[in-house]
Each structure stands twice: as C-alpha cells, then as structure tokens.
Amino acid sequence: MSERAPALELFRLQKTYPSPKGPAVIVKDFSLNLKRGEFVTLIGHSGCGKSTVLSMVAGLTSVTDGGIILEGRESTGPGPDRGIVFQSPCLLPWMSVFDNVMLGVEQVYFTASKTERRELAEYYLSVVGLGDAMKKSPGELSQGMRQRVGIARAFALQPKMLLLDEPFGMLDALTKIELQQVLLDLWRRNRLTTLMVTHDVNEAIYLSDRVVMMTNGPEATLGEILEIDFPRPRKREMVLNDPLFTAYRDHLVSYLTERSHQRNEPKTYTKENLLTFTSDPVAKDHTAAA
Amino acid sequence: MKLPGKLSLNAIFLPFLGVLLCIGGWALISGKSVTKTTTKDDGWGDMITVTETKRVGLSADLPAPSETWVASKPYIVEPFAKRGELDQGILRFTWLSLKLVVQGYLLALLIGTPIGFLLGLSRNFTLAFDPIIQILRPVSPLAWLPLGMVMFSGLKIADASGRTAFGTSDAAALFTIAICAMWPTVLNTAVGVRAVPQDYLNVAKVLKLSRFKTLTKILIPSSLPYMFTGFRLSLGIAWLVIVAVEMLIGKPGIGGFLWQQYNANSFAHIILSIITIGLIGFILDRLMSLAESRFRTA
C-alpha cells in the first residue's frame, strides 16, 4: 500500500450508550487520520470520552456508528495487531513477568521456534530494564516496574500500532519521567504509529507529533489539533527549556480552560499561529477572589 | 480483628477453661448409677435383701464424663483394633468413613466445578438452571439417600470371590454425598468466574486467546481462590452427610458405629463418636484452609 495512505483512519466515530433517559451520546462525529509512525495524543477533560475513542480503536468497546480503518482494513474487534498499554498494567499475577510477555508472543508468533519466541520476550524485557526480574511475579514488582512489563508486552507483539491509555497516570513524578524515556527509546527503534490518551499537558507535548484536543462531553468530538515541532530524538531538558514549549502549553491549557466547551470547525494550529489566554488567567483569578 | 501475635497465657489457658466448663456442665446434667439395698418383707413373713441399681440425675441415661472415658478407653487405646465388623477401634472406623467421604467428595468436585463454570460463564445457563439448583440445594441427605437406593437398585459389582464389592447401598451413599456436597463448589466457582476482573478478560480479548487458553490461563487461575472456598465448604458438608448415610445404610464407619451403639444401649460410645466426628471435621477444615490460603497468595 502507498506510503501516503493513513496508517489509521477514524471516520465519524460515534459511541452511544442506552440510558433510562434515552440514548446517551458519548462521542460523536470523531474523525482523525494518523500517518504511519506518527505519535498522536488525545487530550481533554476527564470524562470527555477520549478513553472511549481509544477503547473503540482497541476493539474493546463496540462502535455505534462510523468506522476504523487500520492499515487499509476495517477493524471491527480486538486483536494483537494493536499493542495496548493500559493505565493499570493488567499483568496476570499468577504468571511470572516473563510468562506474561510470552503469553502474547506465543499467540502472535505461533510459527516461530520456541527459542526464537523466548529470545524475543527476553529482548523486550531487557530493553525496558527488566533483564534481571524476568522470573519474578508481578506482585513482587513496584508499580513502575509493572508498567515496564506492560510496555514490553505491547512492543513484543510487534503490532501495527500502539494504543496507550494514560499509561503513566498511576505513577509518581520521577517514575513517570523514567518510563516516558523507556517508551520514547522503544518507540524510536520501532516507529510504531501511536495513539495515546492523557490528561498531562506536559507529557502530551513532550511525546507527541500532534496533540488532538477533544471538546467536553457529552457528544464529545474533535476540537483543535496542535502540531508539535520539536526535532527527534528529543531531550527532556531541551524541550522543557524551549520557549516554544511554554507557548504550546499555554495554547493547550487555554483550550482546556476557555475553549473546550465551544464547538467550531476543527482547526489545526502550528507554532506560527498559536493561541494563548484571552485574559490573563492569574488576573482573572484575582478578580474572582476579590 | 486482633491476631494473637505471641501466644499469651490467656491464649493457652482460656481454651482449657472453656473445655473444662463444658465438661463440668455435662457432669452436672448427666445421670449416675445408684445402688440401693433395701430390706423388706417378701409377703410370707421373711425379710429379704433387695439390691436395686437405678440411674438418677437430670438426664438419667446420659453417661457421665468418667463413665464415658471408661467405656471408650478400649476404642481409643487400640484405635486400629478389629474385633468384629461393628466392633473396631475408633480410628479404624474413622478411616472407613474417610474413604467413603473422599470418594463422594471427589465426585462432587468433578461434577460441581464444571457446572459452576457454566453458571459463571453463561447467562442463559444460569437462567435455565439456577432455579432448580436453588430448589435442590436445601434438600437433606436423609431425603436423597432413599432416592439413591431406588436409582441404583439391582446394581452389583462382585469381586473375584463373588462377594459384592460395590452394591446398591454403596452407590446410593456416593450419590448422596456427592449431590449434597457439591452445591458450595458449584456456587463459589460460579461467583469466582463472574468475578474475573475485566482487565484480565481484556488481555485475553486483545491477544485473541483461544477458548481453551482463556480457560486455563485466565479463568481458572483467577477464580481458584473462590473455588477453594467452595471446596472447603463442600468437604465440611460431605463429612456431615457421611454420618447420616452410614446410619441409614448400616455401613461400618463412625456414623454406623454411633447408630449401632445407640441400639445397643452403649450410650457412652455415642459421645465418643460425636467427639471424634467433631475433631476430624475440624482437622479437615484446617487442612483445607491451609490449602486455600496458599492459593490466595499465589
């Protein structure tokens, strides 16, 4: 297939749940294309439906209307061609770390020899820094280590794309920074098309090529798109100290605080036409207090 | 709940006190033999001496603790003696009962676990069979046994010498134990399967695990702690049922011994049997709890 076709195409996705007061529309008319090897982050207020979109792409939530096309094929159910890292690592506690990764590897590489499969699982576990902990059970690991296993498990499937559902949401600040690095290192080697959900603005800017802002629910949809123009590989200090980073963050925060309830034609912003707060949020707080 | 970190004096002393108080209460209400010698006129003018032994007390026929001990001693000091089919050491009887219990119990697990899984997995299966399970569950073993006798009437598997090795009453006993003991396993397994976290099922979905792999790698390990709770409760019931079954069919065993000694007016042996049944039941429960806690941490 051609290099220019999108790796993932979301076409007018809609999710409706039946409720006592009639159908509740969570997500409506959500359309987005991801280029091959692109890292896109969905950001929005909690409960806006960003996780629902991710879950629909994963095939774990049924699609009420619209379509998902992954690498030119309509995707209708879950499958190992999409590696998922959940917010909680979802490791099976009765299996060793190694067996948790092997469970997926055996499913995907059923034609490979036993040695090849073992090597693959071992490779990904050592890349995420768990070379010495493979025989341990998940219960013996810290939250951060468990999430490393979750990342290794997703990459070891060598999927067509990666889905990350607030993967660092439950970690402390330092562990979060460490794991963002682990993720970026792995991602650079594989260049997997990635769709991530987060509510951490800094994380979104640091990791993504594009940040997609969602409007508030119900009937949440695409609000704005922000293209992040930092060269890769990115260095954390460089990105954080760049004045552009602050400008990106102002744009995102001002969207979340001031524009996320509006419904306009989705517009793409780049570093040339960034928006910022219509009024100084600090000054506004002062007047509110007074 | 406060767990006794170190064994305090009370932790050792109070259980003894409790047992002593119970034995004291037992001694208080139990009867004792009183021998009365009276001299009376026999009607023809001769004075004769009559010796009468009567039992007196609140519950005159209930043997006192000391009498129970004296009468039970032969069965306890020689626990594996076999003096006759219905006169054996107490542990020999226990062994006979345990053998039957284990057979019936394994049968209960073999039938109960799959039913539990079906109930946990399929809503339609639950809708279809839950009412009948709820109706059959409270039925007493005393009610099932006659049905078992009818169902397996005429069954006879002879051993080499032509003696019945496995007959109607054996089949009926197994049937009764199995059908009474399987309900906790059925219900707890169903609860365990329903309680498998969605996260684990998502892993199975995402990896497209086959039905068999989902069962062996996810459903069974995840519901194992619940299943073991069911297994433990089932064993308790199986042990309860065995006594009733043995009484009804007159099989040698701890329950059969109890009933036979009642008929033989050896009331002390009833108490011996009750204490034995209780102790064995307690030990079985402890052993299953140990196994259960191992799986809970795994």
PDB file of C-alpha atoms in Angstrom, chain B residues 30-274:
ATOM      1  CA  SER B  30     -25.635 -36.407  83.364  1.00  0.00           C
ATOM      2  CA  GLY B  31     -27.009 -39.284  85.455  1.00  0.00           C
ATOM      3  CA  LYS B  32     -25.198 -41.657  87.741  1.00  0.00           C
ATOM      4  CA  SER B  33     -25.878 -45.204  88.879  1.00  0.00           C
ATOM      5  CA  VAL B  34     -27.121 -45.531  92.421  1.00  0.00           C
ATOM      6  CA  THR B  35     -27.254 -48.906  94.089  1.00  0.00           C
ATOM      7  CA  LYS B  36     -29.783 -49.146  96.842  1.00  0.00           C
ATOM      8  CA  THR B  37     -30.034 -52.075  99.176  1.00  0.00           C
ATOM      9  CA  THR B  38     -33.319 -52.408 100.984  1.00  0.00           C
ATOM     10  CA  THR B  39     -34.631 -54.986 103.326  1.00  0.00           C
ATOM     11  CA  LYS B  40     -38.291 -55.727 103.027  1.00  0.00           C
ATOM     12  CA  ASP B  41     -40.913 -58.221 103.717  1.00  0.00           C
ATOM     13  CA  ASP B  42     -41.409 -60.661 100.856  1.00  0.00           C
ATOM     14  CA  GLY B  43     -45.041 -61.209 101.760  1.00  0.00           C
ATOM     15  CA  TRP B  44     -44.641 -64.510 103.576  1.00  0.00           C
ATOM     16  CA  GLY B  45     -43.084 -63.050 106.623  1.00  0.00           C
ATOM     17  CA  ASP B  46     -39.456 -63.494 105.588  1.00  0.00           C
ATOM     18  CA  MET B  47     -37.256 -60.456 105.356  1.00  0.00           C
ATOM     19  CA  ILE B  48     -35.206 -60.369 102.134  1.00  0.00           C
ATOM     20  CA  THR B  49     -32.490 -58.014 100.925  1.00  0.00           C
ATOM     21  CA  VAL B  50     -33.091 -56.443  97.529  1.00  0.00           C
ATOM     22  CA  THR B  51     -30.332 -54.690  95.641  1.00  0.00           C
ATOM     23  CA  GLU B  52     -31.569 -52.237  93.054  1.00  0.00           C
ATOM     24  CA  THR B  53     -29.419 -50.227  90.625  1.00  0.00           C
ATOM     25  CA  LYS B  54     -31.114 -47.128  89.368  1.00  0.00           C
ATOM     26  CA  ARG B  55     -29.868 -44.169  87.382  1.00  0.00           C
ATOM     27  CA  VAL B  56     -30.637 -40.796  88.807  1.00  0.00           C
ATOM     28  CA  GLY B  57     -29.930 -37.267  87.646  1.00  0.00           C
ATOM     29  CA  LEU B  58     -31.290 -34.513  85.443  1.00  0.00           C
ATOM     30  CA  SER B  59     -30.770 -36.619  82.332  1.00  0.00           C
ATOM     31  CA  ALA B  60     -30.573 -40.011  83.951  1.00  0.00           C
ATOM     32  CA  ASP B  61     -29.464 -42.065  80.953  1.00  0.00           C
ATOM     33  CA  LEU B  62     -26.770 -39.623  79.806  1.00  0.00           C
ATOM     34  CA  PRO B  63     -23.414 -41.162  80.762  1.00  0.00           C
ATOM     35  CA  ALA B  64     -21.189 -39.030  82.956  1.00  0.00           C
ATOM     36  CA  PRO B  65     -17.760 -37.930  81.659  1.00  0.00           C
ATOM     37  CA  SER B  66     -15.964 -40.515  83.764  1.00  0.00           C
ATOM     38  CA  GLU B  67     -18.247 -43.323  82.596  1.00  0.00           C
ATOM     39  CA  THR B  68     -17.757 -42.220  79.009  1.00  0.00           C
ATOM     40  CA  TRP B  69     -13.999 -42.363  79.426  1.00  0.00           C
ATOM     41  CA  VAL B  70     -14.036 -45.832  80.967  1.00  0.00           C
ATOM     42  CA  ALA B  71     -16.337 -47.217  78.280  1.00  0.00           C
ATOM     43  CA  SER B  72     -14.410 -45.544  75.455  1.00  0.00           C
ATOM     44  CA  LYS B  73     -10.938 -46.484  76.590  1.00  0.00           C
ATOM     45  CA  PRO B  74     -10.691 -49.769  74.628  1.00  0.00           C
ATOM     46  CA  TYR B  75     -11.596 -47.941  71.420  1.00  0.00           C
ATOM     47  CA  ILE B  76      -9.102 -45.151  71.988  1.00  0.00           C
ATOM     48  CA  VAL B  77      -6.066 -47.022  73.292  1.00  0.00           C
ATOM     49  CA  GLU B  78      -6.350 -49.543  70.469  1.00  0.00           C
ATOM     50  CA  PRO B  79      -7.581 -47.210  67.717  1.00  0.00           C
ATOM     51  CA  PHE B  80      -6.929 -49.667  64.895  1.00  0.00           C
ATOM     52  CA  ALA B  81      -8.181 -52.885  66.508  1.00  0.00           C
ATOM     53  CA  LYS B  82     -10.656 -55.017  64.637  1.00  0.00           C
ATOM     54  CA  ARG B  83     -12.634 -57.198  66.951  1.00  0.00           C
ATOM     55  CA  GLY B  84     -15.594 -57.600  64.606  1.00  0.00           C
ATOM     56  CA  GLU B  85     -17.346 -55.901  61.710  1.00  0.00           C
ATOM     57  CA  LEU B  86     -19.076 -53.446  64.034  1.00  0.00           C
ATOM     58  CA  ASP B  87     -16.571 -53.519  66.881  1.00  0.00           C
ATOM     59  CA  GLN B  88     -13.428 -51.786  65.728  1.00  0.00           C
ATOM     60  CA  GLY B  89     -11.005 -49.175  67.026  1.00  0.00           C
ATOM     61  CA  ILE B  90     -12.231 -45.611  66.665  1.00  0.00           C
ATOM     62  CA  LEU B  91      -9.630 -44.580  64.083  1.00  0.00           C
ATOM     63  CA  ARG B  92     -10.340 -47.692  62.039  1.00  0.00           C
ATOM     64  CA  PHE B  93     -13.976 -46.634  61.847  1.00  0.00           C
ATOM     65  CA  THR B  94     -12.863 -43.101  61.032  1.00  0.00           C
ATOM     66  CA  TRP B  95     -10.667 -44.420  58.250  1.00  0.00           C
ATOM     67  CA  LEU B  96     -13.569 -46.358  56.733  1.00  0.00           C
ATOM     68  CA  SER B  97     -15.733 -43.236  56.820  1.00  0.00           C
ATOM     69  CA  LEU B  98     -12.993 -41.031  55.394  1.00  0.00           C
ATOM     70  CA  LYS B  99     -12.504 -43.379  52.452  1.00  0.00           C
ATOM     71  CA  LEU B 100     -16.162 -43.097  51.557  1.00  0.00           C
ATOM     72  CA  VAL B 101     -16.157 -39.338  52.088  1.00  0.00           C
ATOM     73  CA  VAL B 102     -13.181 -38.823  49.804  1.00  0.00           C
ATOM     74  CA  GLN B 103     -14.826 -40.807  47.015  1.00  0.00           C
ATOM     75  CA  GLY B 104     -18.088 -38.914  47.288  1.00  0.00           C
ATOM     76  CA  TYR B 105     -16.293 -35.597  47.691  1.00  0.00           C
ATOM     77  CA  LEU B 106     -14.158 -36.089  44.585  1.00  0.00           C
ATOM     78  CA  LEU B 107     -17.298 -36.975  42.687  1.00  0.00           C
ATOM     79  CA  ALA B 108     -18.870 -33.738  43.976  1.00  0.00           C
ATOM     80  CA  LEU B 109     -15.901 -31.660  42.770  1.00  0.00           C
ATOM     81  CA  LEU B 110     -15.825 -33.442  39.419  1.00  0.00           C
ATOM     82  CA  ILE B 111     -19.478 -32.648  38.792  1.00  0.00           C
ATOM     83  CA  GLY B 112     -19.725 -29.360  40.677  1.00  0.00           C
ATOM     84  CA  THR B 113     -16.777 -27.463  39.202  1.00  0.00           C
ATOM     85  CA  PRO B 114     -17.864 -27.676  35.540  1.00  0.00           C
ATOM     86  CA  ILE B 115     -21.424 -26.750  36.482  1.00  0.00           C
ATOM     87  CA  GLY B 116     -20.031 -23.759  38.382  1.00  0.00           C
ATOM     88  CA  PHE B 117     -18.040 -22.692  35.338  1.00  0.00           C
ATOM     89  CA  LEU B 118     -21.072 -22.954  33.074  1.00  0.00           C
ATOM     90  CA  LEU B 119     -23.128 -20.895  35.541  1.00  0.00           C
ATOM     91  CA  GLY B 120     -20.399 -18.273  35.749  1.00  0.00           C
ATOM     92  CA  LEU B 121     -19.837 -18.046  32.013  1.00  0.00           C
ATOM     93  CA  SER B 122     -23.286 -18.304  30.513  1.00  0.00           C
ATOM     94  CA  ARG B 123     -26.192 -16.099  31.433  1.00  0.00           C
ATOM     95  CA  ASN B 124     -28.601 -18.389  29.655  1.00  0.00           C
ATOM     96  CA  PHE B 125     -27.322 -21.428  31.538  1.00  0.00           C
ATOM     97  CA  THR B 126     -27.837 -19.520  34.783  1.00  0.00           C
ATOM     98  CA  LEU B 127     -31.360 -18.510  33.811  1.00  0.00           C
ATOM     99  CA  ALA B 128     -32.163 -22.101  32.904  1.00  0.00           C
ATOM    100  CA  PHE B 129     -30.669 -23.950  35.853  1.00  0.00           C
ATOM    101  CA  ASP B 130     -30.359 -21.543  38.755  1.00  0.00           C
ATOM    102  CA  PRO B 131     -33.969 -22.061  39.957  1.00  0.00           C
ATOM    103  CA  ILE B 132     -33.630 -25.834  40.054  1.00  0.00           C
ATOM    104  CA  ILE B 133     -30.286 -25.546  41.868  1.00  0.00           C
ATOM    105  CA  GLN B 134     -31.842 -23.275  44.463  1.00  0.00           C
ATOM    106  CA  ILE B 135     -34.594 -25.844  45.000  1.00  0.00           C
ATOM    107  CA  LEU B 136     -32.339 -28.902  45.191  1.00  0.00           C
ATOM    108  CA  ARG B 137     -29.704 -27.226  47.375  1.00  0.00           C
ATOM    109  CA  PRO B 138     -31.576 -27.280  50.711  1.00  0.00           C
ATOM    110  CA  VAL B 139     -32.693 -30.923  50.381  1.00  0.00           C
ATOM    111  CA  SER B 140     -31.425 -33.022  53.285  1.00  0.00           C
ATOM    112  CA  PRO B 141     -29.152 -36.046  52.781  1.00  0.00           C
ATOM    113  CA  LEU B 142     -31.813 -38.113  54.533  1.00  0.00           C
ATOM    114  CA  ALA B 143     -34.102 -37.331  51.618  1.00  0.00           C
ATOM    115  CA  TRP B 144     -31.592 -38.077  48.886  1.00  0.00           C
ATOM    116  CA  LEU B 145     -30.485 -41.465  50.181  1.00  0.00           C
ATOM    117  CA  PRO B 146     -33.728 -43.367  49.549  1.00  0.00           C
ATOM    118  CA  LEU B 147     -33.815 -41.914  46.039  1.00  0.00           C
ATOM    119  CA  GLY B 148     -30.257 -43.155  45.521  1.00  0.00           C
ATOM    120  CA  MET B 149     -31.284 -46.615  46.687  1.00  0.00           C
ATOM    121  CA  VAL B 150     -34.098 -46.605  44.133  1.00  0.00           C
ATOM    122  CA  MET B 151     -31.918 -45.248  41.328  1.00  0.00           C
ATOM    123  CA  PHE B 152     -29.187 -47.801  41.817  1.00  0.00           C
ATOM    124  CA  SER B 153     -31.310 -50.766  42.872  1.00  0.00           C
ATOM    125  CA  GLY B 154     -30.023 -54.028  41.469  1.00  0.00           C
ATOM    126  CA  LEU B 155     -26.510 -52.665  40.997  1.00  0.00           C
ATOM    127  CA  LYS B 156     -23.951 -55.245  41.967  1.00  0.00           C
ATOM    128  CA  ILE B 157     -20.291 -55.368  41.109  1.00  0.00           C
ATOM    129  CA  ALA B 158     -18.799 -58.550  42.506  1.00  0.00           C
ATOM    130  CA  ASP B 159     -15.150 -59.097  43.325  1.00  0.00           C
ATOM    131  CA  ALA B 160     -13.199 -62.269  42.455  1.00  0.00           C
ATOM    132  CA  SER B 161     -14.699 -64.290  45.285  1.00  0.00           C
ATOM    133  CA  GLY B 162     -18.250 -63.403  44.301  1.00  0.00           C
ATOM    134  CA  ARG B 163     -18.846 -61.019  47.185  1.00  0.00           C
ATOM    135  CA  THR B 164     -20.446 -57.708  46.421  1.00  0.00           C
ATOM    136  CA  ALA B 165     -17.644 -55.175  46.168  1.00  0.00           C
ATOM    137  CA  PHE B 166     -19.851 -52.278  45.159  1.00  0.00           C
ATOM    138  CA  GLY B 167     -23.582 -52.585  45.575  1.00  0.00           C
ATOM    139  CA  THR B 168     -26.730 -50.527  45.654  1.00  0.00           C
ATOM    140  CA  SER B 169     -26.082 -49.047  49.083  1.00  0.00           C
ATOM    141  CA  ASP B 170     -22.515 -48.030  48.154  1.00  0.00           C
ATOM    142  CA  ALA B 171     -23.745 -46.281  45.021  1.00  0.00           C
ATOM    143  CA  ALA B 172     -26.562 -44.622  46.938  1.00  0.00           C
ATOM    144  CA  ALA B 173     -24.087 -43.436  49.590  1.00  0.00           C
ATOM    145  CA  LEU B 174     -21.750 -41.907  46.998  1.00  0.00           C
ATOM    146  CA  PHE B 175     -24.670 -40.325  45.186  1.00  0.00           C
ATOM    147  CA  THR B 176     -25.970 -38.774  48.398  1.00  0.00           C
ATOM    148  CA  ILE B 177     -22.595 -37.393  49.466  1.00  0.00           C
ATOM    149  CA  ALA B 178     -21.870 -36.018  46.008  1.00  0.00           C
ATOM    150  CA  ILE B 179     -25.219 -34.345  45.471  1.00  0.00           C
ATOM    151  CA  CYS B 180     -25.289 -32.793  48.939  1.00  0.00           C
ATOM    152  CA  ALA B 181     -21.659 -31.685  48.974  1.00  0.00           C
ATOM    153  CA  MET B 182     -21.394 -30.200  45.503  1.00  0.00           C
ATOM    154  CA  TRP B 183     -23.503 -27.044  45.971  1.00  0.00           C
ATOM    155  CA  PRO B 184     -20.883 -24.841  47.685  1.00  0.00           C
ATOM    156  CA  THR B 185     -18.414 -25.794  44.946  1.00  0.00           C
ATOM    157  CA  VAL B 186     -20.980 -25.010  42.240  1.00  0.00           C
ATOM    158  CA  LEU B 187     -21.969 -21.643  43.685  1.00  0.00           C
ATOM    159  CA  ASN B 188     -18.491 -20.451  44.702  1.00  0.00           C
ATOM    160  CA  THR B 189     -16.999 -21.434  41.356  1.00  0.00           C
ATOM    161  CA  ALA B 190     -19.758 -19.504  39.596  1.00  0.00           C
ATOM    162  CA  VAL B 191     -19.094 -16.437  41.756  1.00  0.00           C
ATOM    163  CA  GLY B 192     -15.349 -16.769  41.130  1.00  0.00           C
ATOM    164  CA  VAL B 193     -15.805 -16.941  37.371  1.00  0.00           C
ATOM    165  CA  ARG B 194     -18.134 -13.944  37.399  1.00  0.00           C
ATOM    166  CA  ALA B 195     -15.585 -12.036  39.490  1.00  0.00           C
ATOM    167  CA  VAL B 196     -12.735 -12.421  36.992  1.00  0.00           C
ATOM    168  CA  PRO B 197     -11.604  -8.791  36.513  1.00  0.00           C
ATOM    169  CA  GLN B 198     -12.493  -7.235  33.165  1.00  0.00           C
ATOM    170  CA  ASP B 199      -8.818  -6.273  32.811  1.00  0.00           C
ATOM    171  CA  TYR B 200      -7.798  -9.926  32.578  1.00  0.00           C
ATOM    172  CA  LEU B 201     -10.560 -10.688  30.109  1.00  0.00           C
ATOM    173  CA  ASN B 202      -9.392  -7.720  28.022  1.00  0.00           C
ATOM    174  CA  VAL B 203      -5.918  -9.248  27.908  1.00  0.00           C
ATOM    175  CA  ALA B 204      -7.493 -12.449  26.566  1.00  0.00           C
ATOM    176  CA  LYS B 205      -9.512 -10.479  24.009  1.00  0.00           C
ATOM    177  CA  VAL B 206      -6.604  -8.366  22.813  1.00  0.00           C
ATOM    178  CA  LEU B 207      -4.343 -11.402  22.433  1.00  0.00           C
ATOM    179  CA  LYS B 208      -7.199 -13.367  20.852  1.00  0.00           C
ATOM    180  CA  LEU B 209      -6.596 -16.301  23.156  1.00  0.00           C
ATOM    181  CA  SER B 210      -8.481 -19.449  22.208  1.00  0.00           C
ATOM    182  CA  ARG B 211     -11.353 -20.555  24.439  1.00  0.00           C
ATOM    183  CA  PHE B 212      -9.191 -23.284  25.911  1.00  0.00           C
ATOM    184  CA  LYS B 213      -6.301 -20.928  26.649  1.00  0.00           C
ATOM    185  CA  THR B 214      -8.635 -18.330  28.136  1.00  0.00           C
ATOM    186  CA  LEU B 215      -9.958 -21.047  30.429  1.00  0.00           C
ATOM    187  CA  THR B 216      -6.597 -22.451  31.522  1.00  0.00           C
ATOM    188  CA  LYS B 217      -4.533 -19.247  31.570  1.00  0.00           C
ATOM    189  CA  ILE B 218      -7.097 -16.735  32.816  1.00  0.00           C
ATOM    190  CA  LEU B 219     -10.414 -18.050  34.115  1.00  0.00           C
ATOM    191  CA  ILE B 220      -9.196 -20.970  36.236  1.00  0.00           C
ATOM    192  CA  PRO B 221      -6.224 -19.215  37.897  1.00  0.00           C
ATOM    193  CA  SER B 222      -8.296 -16.119  38.549  1.00  0.00           C
ATOM    194  CA  SER B 223     -11.221 -17.945  40.147  1.00  0.00           C
ATOM    195  CA  LEU B 224      -9.110 -20.509  42.020  1.00  0.00           C
ATOM    196  CA  PRO B 225      -9.345 -18.755  45.409  1.00  0.00           C
ATOM    197  CA  TYR B 226     -13.145 -18.762  45.188  1.00  0.00           C
ATOM    198  CA  MET B 227     -13.160 -22.364  44.034  1.00  0.00           C
ATOM    199  CA  PHE B 228     -11.094 -23.388  47.040  1.00  0.00           C
ATOM    200  CA  THR B 229     -13.530 -21.734  49.412  1.00  0.00           C
ATOM    201  CA  GLY B 230     -16.192 -23.862  47.755  1.00  0.00           C
ATOM    202  CA  PHE B 231     -14.019 -26.978  48.024  1.00  0.00           C
ATOM    203  CA  ARG B 232     -13.527 -26.377  51.737  1.00  0.00           C
ATOM    204  CA  LEU B 233     -17.243 -25.885  52.426  1.00  0.00           C
ATOM    205  CA  SER B 234     -18.060 -28.935  50.304  1.00  0.00           C
ATOM    206  CA  LEU B 235     -15.715 -31.113  52.320  1.00  0.00           C
ATOM    207  CA  GLY B 236     -17.411 -29.949  55.517  1.00  0.00           C
ATOM    208  CA  ILE B 237     -20.800 -30.950  54.118  1.00  0.00           C
ATOM    209  CA  ALA B 238     -19.501 -34.297  52.839  1.00  0.00           C
ATOM    210  CA  TRP B 239     -18.327 -35.073  56.354  1.00  0.00           C
ATOM    211  CA  LEU B 240     -21.714 -34.079  57.773  1.00  0.00           C
ATOM    212  CA  VAL B 241     -23.512 -36.274  55.274  1.00  0.00           C
ATOM    213  CA  ILE B 242     -21.417 -39.379  55.840  1.00  0.00           C
ATOM    214  CA  VAL B 243     -22.727 -39.833  59.358  1.00  0.00           C
ATOM    215  CA  ALA B 244     -26.338 -39.701  58.236  1.00  0.00           C
ATOM    216  CA  VAL B 245     -25.654 -42.015  55.310  1.00  0.00           C
ATOM    217  CA  GLU B 246     -23.870 -44.618  57.406  1.00  0.00           C
ATOM    218  CA  MET B 247     -26.643 -44.566  59.983  1.00  0.00           C
ATOM    219  CA  LEU B 248     -29.253 -45.251  57.335  1.00  0.00           C
ATOM    220  CA  ILE B 249     -27.464 -47.981  55.407  1.00  0.00           C
ATOM    221  CA  GLY B 250     -25.654 -49.557  58.349  1.00  0.00           C
ATOM    222  CA  LYS B 251     -22.208 -49.424  56.858  1.00  0.00           C
ATOM    223  CA  PRO B 252     -19.289 -49.845  59.239  1.00  0.00           C
ATOM    224  CA  GLY B 253     -17.833 -46.433  59.898  1.00  0.00           C
ATOM    225  CA  ILE B 254     -18.007 -43.748  62.504  1.00  0.00           C
ATOM    226  CA  GLY B 255     -21.675 -42.971  61.801  1.00  0.00           C
ATOM    227  CA  GLY B 256     -22.659 -46.614  61.596  1.00  0.00           C
ATOM    228  CA  PHE B 257     -20.875 -47.251  64.881  1.00  0.00           C
ATOM    229  CA  LEU B 258     -22.759 -44.407  66.527  1.00  0.00           C
ATOM    230  CA  TRP B 259     -26.155 -45.731  65.467  1.00  0.00           C
ATOM    231  CA  GLN B 260     -25.353 -49.299  66.350  1.00  0.00           C
ATOM    232  CA  GLN B 261     -24.157 -48.329  69.814  1.00  0.00           C
ATOM    233  CA  TYR B 262     -27.380 -46.398  70.346  1.00  0.00           C
ATOM    234  CA  ASN B 263     -29.338 -49.517  69.503  1.00  0.00           C
ATOM    235  CA  ALA B 264     -27.079 -51.496  71.833  1.00  0.00           C
ATOM    236  CA  ASN B 265     -27.724 -49.057  74.674  1.00  0.00           C
ATOM    237  CA  SER B 266     -23.982 -48.179  74.854  1.00  0.00           C
ATOM    238  CA  PHE B 267     -24.656 -44.521  75.224  1.00  0.00           C
ATOM    239  CA  ALA B 268     -21.096 -43.628  76.157  1.00  0.00           C
ATOM    240  CA  HIS B 269     -19.944 -44.638  72.689  1.00  0.00           C
ATOM    241  CA  ILE B 270     -22.344 -42.147  71.124  1.00  0.00           C
ATOM    242  CA  ILE B 271     -20.465 -39.386  72.873  1.00  0.00           C
ATOM    243  CA  LEU B 272     -17.136 -40.873  71.827  1.00  0.00           C
ATOM    244  CA  SER B 273     -18.353 -40.886  68.216  1.00  0.00           C
ATOM    245  CA  ILE B 274     -19.593 -37.323  68.392  1.00  0.00           C
TER     246      ILE B 274
END
